[in-house]
Short mmCIF file of C-alpha atoms in Angstrom, two decimals:
data_model
loop_
_atom_site.label_atom_id
_atom_site.label_comp_id
_atom_site.label_asym_id
_atom_site.label_seq_id
_atom_site.Cartn_x
_atom_site.Cartn_y
_atom_site.Cartn_z
CA ARG A 1 105.58 142.33 101.24
CA ARG A 2 107.30 145.54 102.21
CA MET A 3 111.33 145.51 102.02
CA LEU A 4 113.50 147.89 102.98
CA LYS A 5 115.63 149.14 100.19
CA GLY A 6 118.94 151.48 99.74
CA LEU A 7 122.01 151.67 97.91
CA GLY A 8 123.30 148.06 96.78
CA ALA A 9 121.02 146.45 99.83
CA SER A 10 117.10 145.34 100.61
CA ILE A 11 115.91 143.80 103.81
CA ALA A 12 112.49 141.93 104.02
CA LEU A 13 110.75 142.75 106.75
CA PRO A 14 108.71 140.89 109.11
CA PHE A 15 105.25 141.00 109.51
CA LEU A 16 103.74 143.99 110.91
CA GLN A 17 100.18 145.50 111.91
CA ALA A 18 100.77 148.10 109.50
CA MET A 19 100.87 145.59 106.59
CA VAL A 20 97.13 144.34 107.18
CA PRO A 21 94.80 146.12 104.22
CA PRO A 22 92.30 148.54 106.14
CA GLY A 23 89.08 147.22 107.35
CA MET A 24 91.05 143.77 108.14
CA SER A 25 92.22 142.36 111.43
CA SER A 26 95.44 139.90 111.62
CA ASP A 27 93.02 137.83 112.98
CA ASN A 28 90.76 137.60 109.80
CA MET A 29 93.77 137.18 107.37
CA GLY A 30 94.29 133.81 108.14
CA LYS A 31 96.79 131.90 109.84
CA ARG A 32 100.62 132.55 109.75
CA PRO A 33 102.46 130.59 107.31
CA VAL A 34 104.15 127.08 108.42
CA ARG A 35 107.74 127.13 107.94
CA PHE A 36 109.90 123.56 107.21
CA ALA A 37 113.58 123.09 108.05
CA CYS A 38 115.58 119.91 108.43
CA LEU A 39 118.86 120.17 110.54
CA TYR A 40 120.87 117.17 109.65
CA MET A 41 123.62 115.40 111.92
CA PRO A 42 126.23 113.44 110.71
CA ASN A 43 127.74 109.80 111.89
CA GLY A 44 124.50 108.64 113.79
CA VAL A 45 124.14 108.32 117.70
CA ASN A 46 124.98 106.26 120.60
CA LYS A 47 121.61 104.94 120.49
CA ASP A 48 121.93 103.66 124.28
CA HIS A 49 121.83 107.55 125.79
CA TRP A 50 119.08 108.60 122.87
CA THR A 51 115.91 107.59 123.30
CA PRO A 52 113.90 108.92 126.18
CA THR A 53 112.13 107.23 128.89
CA GLY A 54 108.47 106.47 128.59
CA PHE A 55 106.08 107.26 126.00
CA GLY A 56 103.11 109.82 125.06
CA SER A 57 103.30 113.06 127.30
CA LYS A 58 104.78 111.18 130.03
CA PHE A 59 108.45 110.91 129.24
CA GLU A 60 111.72 112.05 130.54
CA LEU A 61 114.60 113.05 128.35
CA SER A 62 117.62 110.53 127.70
CA LYS A 63 121.16 111.94 128.82
CA THR A 64 122.04 112.72 125.26
CA LEU A 65 118.50 114.97 124.88
CA GLN A 66 119.06 117.16 128.01
CA PRO A 67 119.75 120.44 126.18
CA LEU A 68 115.96 120.40 125.16
CA ALA A 69 115.09 120.51 128.52
CA ASN A 70 113.87 124.17 127.87
CA VAL A 71 111.44 122.96 125.11
CA LYS A 72 110.38 119.46 125.82
CA LYS A 73 106.74 120.42 125.41
CA ASP A 74 107.46 122.01 121.67
CA ILE A 75 109.51 118.61 120.40
CA LEU A 76 107.68 115.31 119.34
CA VAL A 77 110.85 112.21 119.64
CA LEU A 78 109.71 109.84 116.94
CA ASN A 79 110.98 106.25 117.37
CA GLU A 80 111.21 103.13 114.60
CA LEU A 81 111.07 104.91 111.36
CA MET A 82 113.17 103.93 108.60
CA ASN A 83 114.22 105.03 105.60
CA LYS A 84 113.89 102.11 103.32
CA GLY A 85 115.25 103.96 100.11
CA SER A 86 118.78 103.43 102.19
CA ILE A 87 118.15 99.69 101.79
CA PHE A 88 119.31 98.29 98.55
CA PRO A 89 122.23 96.20 97.12
CA GLY A 90 125.56 97.75 97.59
CA ALA A 91 124.27 100.48 100.01
CA GLU A 92 127.30 100.54 102.54
CA GLY A 93 128.48 102.99 104.36
CA HIS A 94 127.23 106.61 105.41
CA PHE A 95 126.88 108.31 101.89
CA ALA A 96 124.06 105.76 100.74
CA LYS A 97 122.33 106.82 103.99
CA THR A 98 122.78 110.39 103.45
CA ALA A 99 121.93 111.90 100.04
CA ASN A 100 118.57 109.83 99.92
CA ILE A 101 117.26 111.17 104.00
CA MET A 102 114.62 113.08 102.38
CA THR A 103 114.01 111.51 99.25
CA CYS A 104 113.51 108.24 100.84
CA ARG A 105 114.78 106.28 97.32
CA PRO A 106 117.71 104.06 96.68
CA ILE A 107 120.62 106.19 95.26
CA LEU A 108 122.53 105.59 91.98
CA LYS A 109 125.85 103.84 93.05
CA THR A 110 128.30 105.52 91.00
CA LEU A 111 132.00 106.46 90.80
CA GLY A 112 130.95 109.75 88.89
CA GLU A 113 129.81 112.60 88.53
CA ASN A 114 126.36 111.22 87.38
CA ILE A 115 124.72 111.26 90.80
CA ASN A 116 121.15 110.37 90.94
CA SER A 117 119.08 110.76 94.27
CA GLY A 118 116.29 108.92 92.89
CA GLY A 119 113.68 111.41 93.10
CA ILE A 120 112.84 115.05 94.30
CA SER A 121 113.40 115.51 98.09
CA PHE A 122 110.58 116.72 100.36
CA ASP A 123 112.27 120.34 100.90
CA GLN A 124 112.21 121.03 97.68
CA LEU A 125 108.50 119.25 96.87
CA ILE A 126 107.38 122.07 99.62
CA ALA A 127 109.31 124.92 97.52
CA GLN A 128 107.94 123.37 94.64
CA GLN A 129 104.36 124.06 95.77
CA LYS A 130 104.76 126.71 98.22
CA GLY A 131 107.73 129.03 97.35
CA GLN A 132 106.20 131.44 94.84
CA ASP A 133 105.09 132.95 98.52
CA THR A 134 108.88 133.96 99.50
CA LEU A 135 112.08 135.87 98.11
CA PHE A 136 113.74 132.52 98.06
CA ASP A 137 111.74 129.41 97.42
CA SER A 138 113.94 127.69 99.88
CA LEU A 139 117.88 128.13 101.08
CA GLN A 140 120.21 125.16 101.82
CA TYR A 141 123.22 125.55 104.42
CA GLY A 142 126.30 123.35 105.38
CA THR A 143 129.51 123.76 107.24
CA GLU A 144 131.59 121.84 105.04
CA ARG A 145 132.85 121.79 101.44
CA VAL A 146 132.01 119.67 98.96
CA ASN A 147 134.61 116.70 98.72
CA SER A 148 135.96 115.21 95.51
CA GLY A 149 136.93 111.59 94.76
CA ILE A 150 135.69 108.10 95.90
CA CYS A 151 135.02 106.41 98.66
CA GLY A 152 137.42 103.31 98.67
CA ALA A 153 135.35 101.35 101.45
CA THR A 154 132.17 101.71 99.74
CA GLY A 155 132.98 102.58 95.65
CA PHE A 156 130.28 105.93 96.12
CA THR A 157 131.23 109.01 95.05
CA ARG A 158 132.12 111.28 97.71
CA LEU A 159 129.62 113.88 96.08
CA TYR A 160 126.61 112.29 97.72
CA ALA A 161 128.09 113.20 101.47
CA ALA A 162 127.29 116.91 101.31
CA SER A 163 123.65 116.79 99.56
CA ILE A 164 120.14 116.20 101.10
CA SER A 165 118.37 118.72 99.21
CA TRP A 166 117.04 117.90 95.68
CA LYS A 167 115.93 119.70 92.94
CA SER A 168 115.56 116.64 90.60
CA PRO A 169 117.32 113.08 90.72
CA THR A 170 120.05 114.23 89.03
CA GLN A 171 120.45 117.97 90.53
CA PRO A 172 121.44 118.17 94.10
CA CYS A 173 120.73 122.15 95.48
CA THR A 174 123.95 123.95 96.01
CA ARG A 175 124.85 124.69 99.64
CA GLU A 176 126.04 128.12 100.90
CA ILE A 177 128.62 126.87 103.97
CA ASP A 178 129.76 130.82 104.35
CA ASN A 179 128.24 132.68 107.22
CA ARG A 180 129.21 136.16 105.16
CA MET A 181 127.92 135.13 101.86
CA ALA A 182 124.66 133.37 103.58
CA PHE A 183 123.86 137.13 105.32
CA ASP A 184 124.82 138.96 102.16
CA ARG A 185 122.28 136.86 100.14
CA LEU A 186 119.37 137.54 102.35
CA PHE A 187 120.10 141.33 103.23
CA ARG A 188 122.54 142.75 100.71
CA ARG A 189 121.73 143.26 96.80
CA TYR A 190 124.79 144.62 95.08
CA LEU A 191 124.95 147.10 91.83
CA PRO A 192 126.42 146.02 88.35
CA ASP A 193 129.17 148.89 88.98
CA THR A 194 132.12 147.28 90.82
CA LYS A 195 133.53 150.74 92.30
CA GLN A 196 130.10 151.29 93.62
CA ARG A 197 129.88 147.52 94.96
CA ASP A 198 133.44 147.63 96.90
CA GLN A 199 131.98 150.83 98.86
CA THR A 200 128.91 149.44 99.86
CA TRP A 201 130.68 145.95 100.88
CA LYS A 202 132.27 148.25 103.94
CA GLN A 203 129.05 149.29 105.00
CA SER A 204 126.79 147.99 107.07
CA VAL A 205 123.79 146.69 105.54
CA LEU A 206 121.63 148.43 107.85
CA ASP A 207 123.50 152.07 106.99
CA LEU A 208 122.68 151.65 103.24
CA VAL A 209 118.54 151.24 104.03
CA ALA A 210 118.50 153.88 107.04
CA GLU A 211 116.67 156.53 105.05
CA ASP A 212 114.16 153.89 103.94
CA ALA A 213 113.96 152.70 107.63
CA LYS A 214 113.55 156.18 109.11
CA ASP A 215 110.96 157.03 106.71
CA LEU A 216 109.30 153.90 107.57
CA GLN A 217 109.44 154.23 111.37
CA ARG A 218 107.19 157.58 110.86
CA LYS A 219 104.36 155.80 109.28
CA LEU A 220 104.03 152.99 111.82
CA GLY A 221 102.19 152.34 115.25
CA ARG A 222 104.02 152.16 118.33
CA ALA A 223 104.06 148.34 118.58
CA ASP A 224 104.99 148.01 115.07
CA GLN A 225 107.74 150.78 115.57
CA ASP A 226 109.04 148.22 118.57
CA LYS A 227 108.92 145.50 116.41
CA LEU A 228 110.93 146.83 113.57
CA VAL A 229 113.75 148.46 116.09
CA GLU A 230 114.12 144.88 117.44
CA TYR A 231 114.50 143.06 114.27
CA LEU A 232 116.87 145.51 112.94
CA GLU A 233 119.10 145.33 116.25
CA SER A 234 119.13 141.45 115.93
CA ILE A 235 120.59 142.15 112.54
CA ARG A 236 123.18 144.62 113.75
CA SER A 237 124.21 142.32 116.35
CA LEU A 238 124.46 139.42 113.70
CA GLU A 239 126.63 141.24 111.04
CA LYS A 240 128.72 142.43 114.01
CA ARG A 241 129.39 138.84 115.12
CA ILE A 242 130.30 137.78 111.44
CA ASP A 243 132.46 140.74 110.70
CA ASN A 244 134.49 139.73 114.15
CA GLU A 245 134.68 136.37 112.20
CA ASP A 246 136.11 138.16 109.42
CA LYS A 247 138.89 139.81 111.25
CA LEU A 248 140.01 136.72 112.91
CA LYS A 249 140.13 135.12 109.70
CA ALA A 250 142.00 137.96 107.88
CA PHE A 251 144.28 137.58 111.12
CA GLU A 252 144.85 133.81 110.74
CA GLU A 253 145.89 134.44 106.69
CA GLN A 254 148.61 136.57 107.90
CA LEU A 255 150.15 133.33 109.63
CA THR A 256 153.05 132.31 107.60
CA PRO A 257 153.75 128.37 107.33
CA LYS A 258 157.00 128.97 110.31
CA MET A 259 154.61 130.92 112.56
CA ARG A 260 151.98 128.53 112.76
CA LYS A 261 154.52 125.71 113.21
CA GLU A 262 155.84 127.71 116.57
CA LEU A 263 152.35 128.28 117.45
CA ILE A 264 151.46 124.17 117.32
CA ALA A 265 154.71 123.54 119.01
CA LEU A 266 153.82 126.16 122.05
CA ASN A 267 150.61 124.76 122.18
CA LEU A 268 151.67 121.48 122.78
CA ARG A 269 154.35 122.63 125.26
CA ILE A 270 151.65 124.36 127.18
CA ASP A 271 149.77 121.02 127.52
CA GLU A 272 152.53 118.33 126.92
CA TYR A 273 149.89 115.54 127.84
CA LYS A 274 147.96 116.39 124.63
CA GLU A 275 148.67 113.98 122.06
CA GLN A 276 147.28 116.98 119.02
CA VAL A 277 146.51 120.38 118.55
CA VAL A 278 142.72 120.56 119.89
CA GLY A 279 139.90 120.73 117.31
CA VAL A 280 138.73 124.14 116.29
CA ASP A 281 135.22 125.58 118.85
CA VAL A 282 132.76 125.57 115.76
CA THR A 283 130.01 126.71 118.13
CA GLU A 284 130.02 130.17 117.31
CA LYS A 285 129.92 129.81 113.69
CA LEU A 286 127.27 127.33 113.98
CA HIS A 287 125.24 129.89 115.76
CA GLN A 288 125.80 132.56 113.47
CA MET A 289 124.04 130.37 110.88
CA LEU A 290 121.53 129.40 113.00
CA ASP A 291 120.73 132.96 113.76
CA ILE A 292 120.66 133.92 110.10
CA MET A 293 118.07 131.32 109.33
CA ALA A 294 115.93 132.30 112.52
CA LEU A 295 116.10 135.69 110.51
CA ALA A 296 115.01 134.20 107.26
CA PHE A 297 111.90 132.78 108.83
CA GLN A 298 110.94 135.95 111.01
CA SER A 299 111.21 138.25 107.76
CA ASP A 300 109.40 135.28 105.75
CA ALA A 301 112.41 135.34 102.90
CA THR A 302 111.91 131.72 102.42
CA ARG A 303 109.81 129.05 104.43
CA VAL A 304 112.20 126.17 103.78
CA ILE A 305 115.73 125.50 104.83
CA THR A 306 118.09 122.87 104.80
CA TYR A 307 121.05 122.83 107.21
CA MET A 308 123.83 120.37 107.26
CA PHE A 309 126.05 120.48 110.54
CA GLY A 310 128.38 118.40 108.74
CA ASN A 311 128.80 116.05 105.53
CA ALA A 312 128.30 112.26 105.89
CA ALA A 313 131.11 110.41 107.30
CA SER A 314 132.10 113.82 108.31
CA GLY A 315 136.00 113.95 110.16
CA ARG A 316 135.58 117.15 112.15
CA ASN A 317 137.89 117.15 115.57
CA PHE A 318 135.63 117.29 118.18
CA SER A 319 139.05 117.99 120.70
CA PHE A 320 137.34 121.30 121.63
CA LEU A 321 134.54 119.64 123.82
CA PRO A 322 135.64 118.09 127.14
CA GLY A 323 136.38 114.40 127.59
CA VAL A 324 136.98 114.16 123.79
CA GLN A 325 139.86 113.89 121.58
CA GLY A 326 139.88 113.11 117.89
CA SER A 327 137.39 113.20 114.89
CA HIS A 328 133.55 112.22 114.67
CA HIS A 329 133.83 109.57 112.31
CA GLN A 330 136.66 107.83 113.54
CA ILE A 331 134.75 108.22 116.90
CA SER A 332 131.41 106.75 115.43
CA HIS A 333 133.32 103.59 114.34
CA HIS A 334 133.51 103.05 118.25
CA GLN A 335 133.59 99.24 118.64
CA ASN A 336 131.73 99.16 121.58
CA LEU A 337 134.23 100.39 123.82
CA PRO A 338 133.19 102.40 126.64
CA GLY A 339 135.52 105.53 126.34
CA ALA A 340 134.64 106.15 122.56
CA LEU A 341 131.03 105.62 123.18
CA GLU A 342 130.99 108.07 125.63
CA GLU A 343 132.94 110.37 123.41
CA TYR A 344 130.56 109.70 120.66
CA ARG A 345 127.42 110.65 123.23
CA LYS A 346 129.04 113.79 124.03
CA ILE A 347 129.23 114.66 120.31
CA ASN A 348 125.62 113.68 119.74
CA GLU A 349 124.60 116.27 122.70
CA TYR A 350 126.73 118.73 121.48
CA TYR A 351 124.46 118.70 118.25
CA VAL A 352 121.47 118.19 120.18
CA ALA A 353 122.75 121.62 122.13
CA GLN A 354 122.78 123.55 118.70
CA TYR A 355 119.31 122.13 117.47
CA ALA A 356 118.07 123.25 120.85
CA TYR A 357 119.58 126.79 120.59
CA PHE A 358 117.79 126.97 117.12
CA LEU A 359 114.54 126.34 118.51
CA GLU A 360 114.65 128.28 121.81
CA LYS A 361 115.71 131.14 119.16
CA LEU A 362 112.40 130.55 116.83
CA LYS A 363 110.47 130.65 120.13
CA SER A 364 111.50 133.42 121.55
CA ILE A 365 110.52 135.62 118.44
CA PRO A 366 106.77 136.68 118.21
CA ASP A 367 104.70 135.56 115.48
CA GLY A 368 101.15 136.16 114.67
CA GLU A 369 99.26 135.03 118.31
CA GLY A 370 102.28 133.17 118.79
CA ASN A 371 105.77 132.50 118.18
CA LEU A 372 107.69 131.08 115.51
CA LEU A 373 108.49 127.73 116.55
CA ASP A 374 104.62 127.42 117.19
CA ASN A 375 104.55 128.33 113.57
CA SER A 376 107.12 125.92 112.28
CA MET A 377 108.23 122.13 111.64
CA ILE A 378 112.06 121.83 112.48
CA MET A 379 113.28 118.33 111.79
CA PHE A 380 116.71 117.05 113.46
CA ILE A 381 117.91 113.32 112.10
CA SER A 382 120.50 111.68 111.39
CA GLY A 383 120.73 109.03 108.22
CA LEU A 384 122.23 106.43 110.49
CA ARG A 385 121.32 104.91 113.75
CA ASP A 386 124.55 103.73 115.05
CA GLY A 387 127.66 104.72 112.99
CA ASN A 388 129.68 101.57 114.38
CA SER A 389 127.39 99.28 112.08
CA HIS A 390 125.56 101.71 109.63
CA SER A 391 122.13 100.79 110.79
CA SER A 392 119.41 102.93 109.10
CA ARG A 393 116.87 101.39 111.03
CA ASN A 394 114.81 103.28 114.03
CA LEU A 395 116.79 106.37 112.67
CA PRO A 396 117.06 109.57 115.11
CA VAL A 397 114.37 111.97 114.45
CA ILE A 398 113.11 114.85 116.44
CA VAL A 399 110.50 117.64 115.20
CA GLY A 400 110.36 120.52 116.77
CA GLY A 401 107.45 123.24 116.95
CA LYS A 402 103.53 122.96 116.33
CA GLY A 403 103.12 123.43 112.72
CA GLY A 404 100.83 125.95 113.28
CA GLY A 405 98.71 124.18 115.68
CA ALA A 406 98.43 121.23 113.78
CA LEU A 407 101.25 119.15 115.68
CA LYS A 408 100.34 117.65 119.40
CA THR A 409 103.90 118.27 120.75
CA GLY A 410 105.53 117.16 124.23
CA GLN A 411 105.25 113.65 123.06
CA ASN A 412 107.49 110.12 122.62
CA LEU A 413 106.05 108.03 120.18
CA GLN A 414 106.80 104.92 119.63
CA TYR A 415 105.59 103.35 116.03
CA GLY A 416 105.91 99.79 114.48
CA LYS A 417 109.46 98.48 113.20
CA GLU A 418 110.62 99.61 110.17
CA THR A 419 107.92 102.21 109.66
CA PRO A 420 109.03 104.28 106.61
CA LEU A 421 110.09 107.53 107.21
CA ALA A 422 108.11 108.81 104.17
CA ASN A 423 105.07 108.51 106.27
CA LEU A 424 106.72 111.42 108.74
CA TYR A 425 106.93 113.63 105.19
CA LEU A 426 103.59 112.65 103.89
CA SER A 427 102.17 113.84 107.53
CA MET A 428 103.84 117.16 106.84
CA ALA A 429 102.79 118.03 103.74
CA ARG A 430 99.46 117.75 105.10
CA VAL A 431 100.61 120.29 107.50
CA MET A 432 101.79 122.13 104.88
CA ASP A 433 98.23 121.48 102.83
CA MET A 434 100.25 120.45 100.34
CA LYS A 435 98.51 118.06 97.56
CA VAL A 436 100.92 115.17 98.26
CA PRO A 437 98.59 111.43 97.75
CA GLN A 438 101.99 109.67 98.24
CA PHE A 439 105.83 110.24 98.77
CA ALA A 440 108.01 107.61 97.90
CA ASP A 441 107.33 104.52 99.77
CA SER A 442 104.64 105.81 102.38
CA THR A 443 101.94 103.70 103.55
CA GLY A 444 99.86 106.31 105.29
CA GLU A 445 100.32 109.20 107.58
CA LEU A 446 101.65 108.97 111.46
CA SER A 447 99.45 108.25 113.89
CA GLY A 448 99.10 110.43 117.63
CA ILE A 449 101.19 113.22 115.90
CA TYR A 450 98.27 115.49 115.26
CA ALA A 451 96.89 118.31 117.64
#
């Protein structure tokens, strides 16, 4: 795969017609690679507003799933899947049902750092078998830092809260939670000389590869030129958005403790009915990371990504949403109170909207005869059905994308109660042309999902 290179930077390119060897066409080079991503949402769902009505292709999206209206024909809603690995003696709370969401095996109950997920996660199984074809065998992203300490309510180390991707049972993959670092890891390569590195840091990554880009443009046909320009413009746009976030962060760092107190007091005076300062709206931060993920797939820098929208038992304050006051974890323990249940649903809908944003982004990017979404499997999942009861039966699971034409999307499918979640991974392994006779407690592939 050709890359644009410059002083301290390199950019992987999307597939171009010019990459087809002489005497061949893109049609006879084989099908486009299938990408896999897992987008994890913490704290479960309001189960009364999750499941669509109707089954098969004749279904209607639930209230919570309405953000997926534009990609309804591109998704599979899967019902009654259960992570049986999360059911074991002492498996209380959130952590025992998060760390193993892609291993489907019981985790080790420990208070220390001797964590054990029970096995390799499905995404890393793909990375092992397919990752040699890309710059990165896999990428892992998140939004919240790893918390240390012990959960007093459950007796689990909090290290389990921030890991769904495991290279081995005892080695969780390190996640990147800083958007700038995630962007630069993909598109910037630093020289060992500190002075040169400091100089290139202030430049756009596109400026650093400009000469190589111009040289390549002269060698491309018109269609490839247009595709390259569109790709580079998307990188420039994302880079500017991240730079604006950096400026905002620099401004915030200049605020003294006294100034912060004055701002809080002013905010409370502006709206005296609010009992607390509203939560920080993280939508732009999430969109930036999702755009980085889309570029990683488009450039074929990787074909495997996991993204945790929040850690298990995330206490993110969602007061930036109309009608919501307080933290996600607290609201998920709704005690069946109508007001709390509606707040819970709105948070679920918010995360579904971010998932929809990513699916629509991929659908807008051409890839071979179709688009990136056609050639992907994008899973959206939570480790709990209900945050109040900590139930892990009938998990909320959606798969977006046709898997290179292998999946029959636009369906709401019902399976037998307690169907192993591992059956879904076994089915995905088949779509990825992987040799996996069994995964964890799988009993067979899922019926009805194949085209």
